Amino acid sequence: MINIALPKGRLGEKAYGIFEQAGFECPSIHEESRKLIFENAEKGVRYFWVKPSDVVIYVERGAADIGIAGKDIILEYQPDIYELADLGIGKCRMAVAAKKDFVDRRDRTLRVATKFPNIAKSYYASLSREIDIIKLNGSIELAPILGLSDVIVDIVETGKTLLENDLEPKSDIVPISARLVSNKVSYKFKNERIRGICEQINEVLKARA
Ligand code: PRP
């Protein structure tokens, strides 16, 4: 059995669609329920829905053999796992944003609000810019509006949230998309199966491109 951690939500459903098309369907997953685990014994796959940021924890510790995680989560938590494929879905970018009239005065410590403190720290370290991190858990866009921070480091997908809150992107940090990841021990001991799944998924991705 291959245990697969999927991120709960729209991205996870799209990702499951790729597995389904690749021949690893699990019809019971479509039934309306609050169940979190779904299995197709015949195909040897067991899926479970986890909080998107938890996928890498399940995979790193081997509770899942493989999973689907956003590159943002991988960069932030730096888990000890393998990245096997870029699914090309959940595309967005990590960016710095601020109020339209914001001008960075480099003589002051920059206050940065974010859900991604490690990504923000390494980005500003690469610019040798001194910052003060304000770690938030959501609605990051509020921080510069209320004067809690000067800028934010956050995910931008359509840019609508920034626009509707009178903020604008100031610089891009890194492009983001969903990745197929694997536990390192599983990759060694279930190598044939995991590589097989990966190959089938790559076929689906090629056909979709
Ligand atoms: C993400 C991100 C932005 C928004 C960007 O928020 O933090 O707020 O999506 O999308 P857009 O560019 O298409 O507007 P999410 O929905 O994950 O909620 P939260 O961060 O506020 O919890």
mmCIF file of N, CA and C and ligand atoms in Angstrom, residues 115 138-139 141 154-161, ligand 1:
data_model
loop_
_atom_site.group_PDB
_atom_site.id
_atom_site.type_symbol
_atom_site.label_atom_id
_atom_site.label_comp_id
_atom_site.label_asym_id
_atom_site.label_seq_id
_atom_site.Cartn_x
_atom_site.Cartn_y
_atom_site.Cartn_z
ATOM 1 N N LYS A 115 3.446 34.947 6.826
ATOM 2 C CA LYS A 115 3.214 33.585 7.329
ATOM 3 C C LYS A 115 4.458 32.741 7.062
ATOM 4 N N GLY A 138 -2.595 34.612 8.992
ATOM 5 C CA GLY A 138 -3.557 34.782 7.907
ATOM 6 C C GLY A 138 -3.915 36.243 7.777
ATOM 7 N N SER A 139 -4.701 36.577 6.735
ATOM 8 C CA SER A 139 -5.090 37.972 6.462
ATOM 9 C C SER A 139 -3.898 38.922 6.593
ATOM 10 N N GLU A 141 -2.568 40.843 4.589
ATOM 11 C CA GLU A 141 -2.729 42.149 3.930
ATOM 12 C C GLU A 141 -3.140 43.252 4.892
ATOM 13 N N ASP A 154 4.123 37.480 0.989
ATOM 14 C CA ASP A 154 2.964 36.587 0.937
ATOM 15 C C ASP A 154 2.795 36.017 -0.463
ATOM 16 N N ILE A 155 1.874 35.058 -0.541
ATOM 17 C CA ILE A 155 1.494 34.451 -1.811
ATOM 18 C C ILE A 155 0.631 35.431 -2.606
ATOM 19 N N VAL A 156 0.962 35.598 -3.887
ATOM 20 C CA VAL A 156 0.102 36.368 -4.786
ATOM 21 C C VAL A 156 -0.302 35.426 -5.914
ATOM 22 N N GLU A 157 -1.621 35.290 -6.090
ATOM 23 C CA GLU A 157 -2.064 34.419 -7.180
ATOM 24 C C GLU A 157 -2.632 35.289 -8.298
ATOM 25 N N THR A 158 -3.831 35.815 -8.099
ATOM 26 C CA THR A 158 -4.407 36.701 -9.122
ATOM 27 C C THR A 158 -4.021 38.157 -8.858
ATOM 28 N N GLY A 159 -3.647 38.477 -7.647
ATOM 29 C CA GLY A 159 -3.328 39.861 -7.277
ATOM 30 C C GLY A 159 -4.546 40.623 -6.785
ATOM 31 N N LYS A 160 -5.704 39.911 -6.775
ATOM 32 C CA LYS A 160 -6.965 40.558 -6.416
ATOM 33 C C LYS A 160 -6.989 41.029 -4.959
ATOM 34 N N THR A 161 -6.476 40.186 -4.069
ATOM 35 C CA THR A 161 -6.490 40.551 -2.641
ATOM 36 C C THR A 161 -5.677 41.821 -2.413
HETATM 37 C C1 PRP B 1 -3.708 33.655 0.052
HETATM 38 C C2 PRP B 1 -2.664 34.735 0.237
HETATM 39 C C3 PRP B 1 -3.384 35.974 -0.215
HETATM 40 C C4 PRP B 1 -4.304 35.449 -1.306
HETATM 41 C C5 PRP B 1 -3.713 35.743 -2.659
HETATM 42 O O1 PRP B 1 -4.543 33.717 1.170
HETATM 43 O O2 PRP B 1 -2.245 34.803 1.590
HETATM 44 O O3 PRP B 1 -4.130 36.551 0.826
HETATM 45 O O4 PRP B 1 -4.407 34.026 -1.126
HETATM 46 O O5 PRP B 1 -4.576 35.396 -3.695
HETATM 47 P P1 PRP B 1 -4.953 36.422 -4.869
HETATM 48 O O6 PRP B 1 -3.675 37.055 -5.372
HETATM 49 O O7 PRP B 1 -5.605 35.569 -5.922
HETATM 50 O O8 PRP B 1 -5.892 37.433 -4.309
HETATM 51 P P2 PRP B 1 -5.384 32.489 1.673
HETATM 52 O O9 PRP B 1 -6.622 32.357 0.859
HETATM 53 O O10 PRP B 1 -4.519 31.295 1.759
HETATM 54 O O11 PRP B 1 -5.812 32.997 3.126
HETATM 55 P P3 PRP B 1 -4.994 33.585 4.347
HETATM 56 O O12 PRP B 1 -3.539 33.683 4.008
HETATM 57 O O13 PRP B 1 -5.591 34.920 4.596
HETATM 58 O O14 PRP B 1 -5.260 32.618 5.436
#
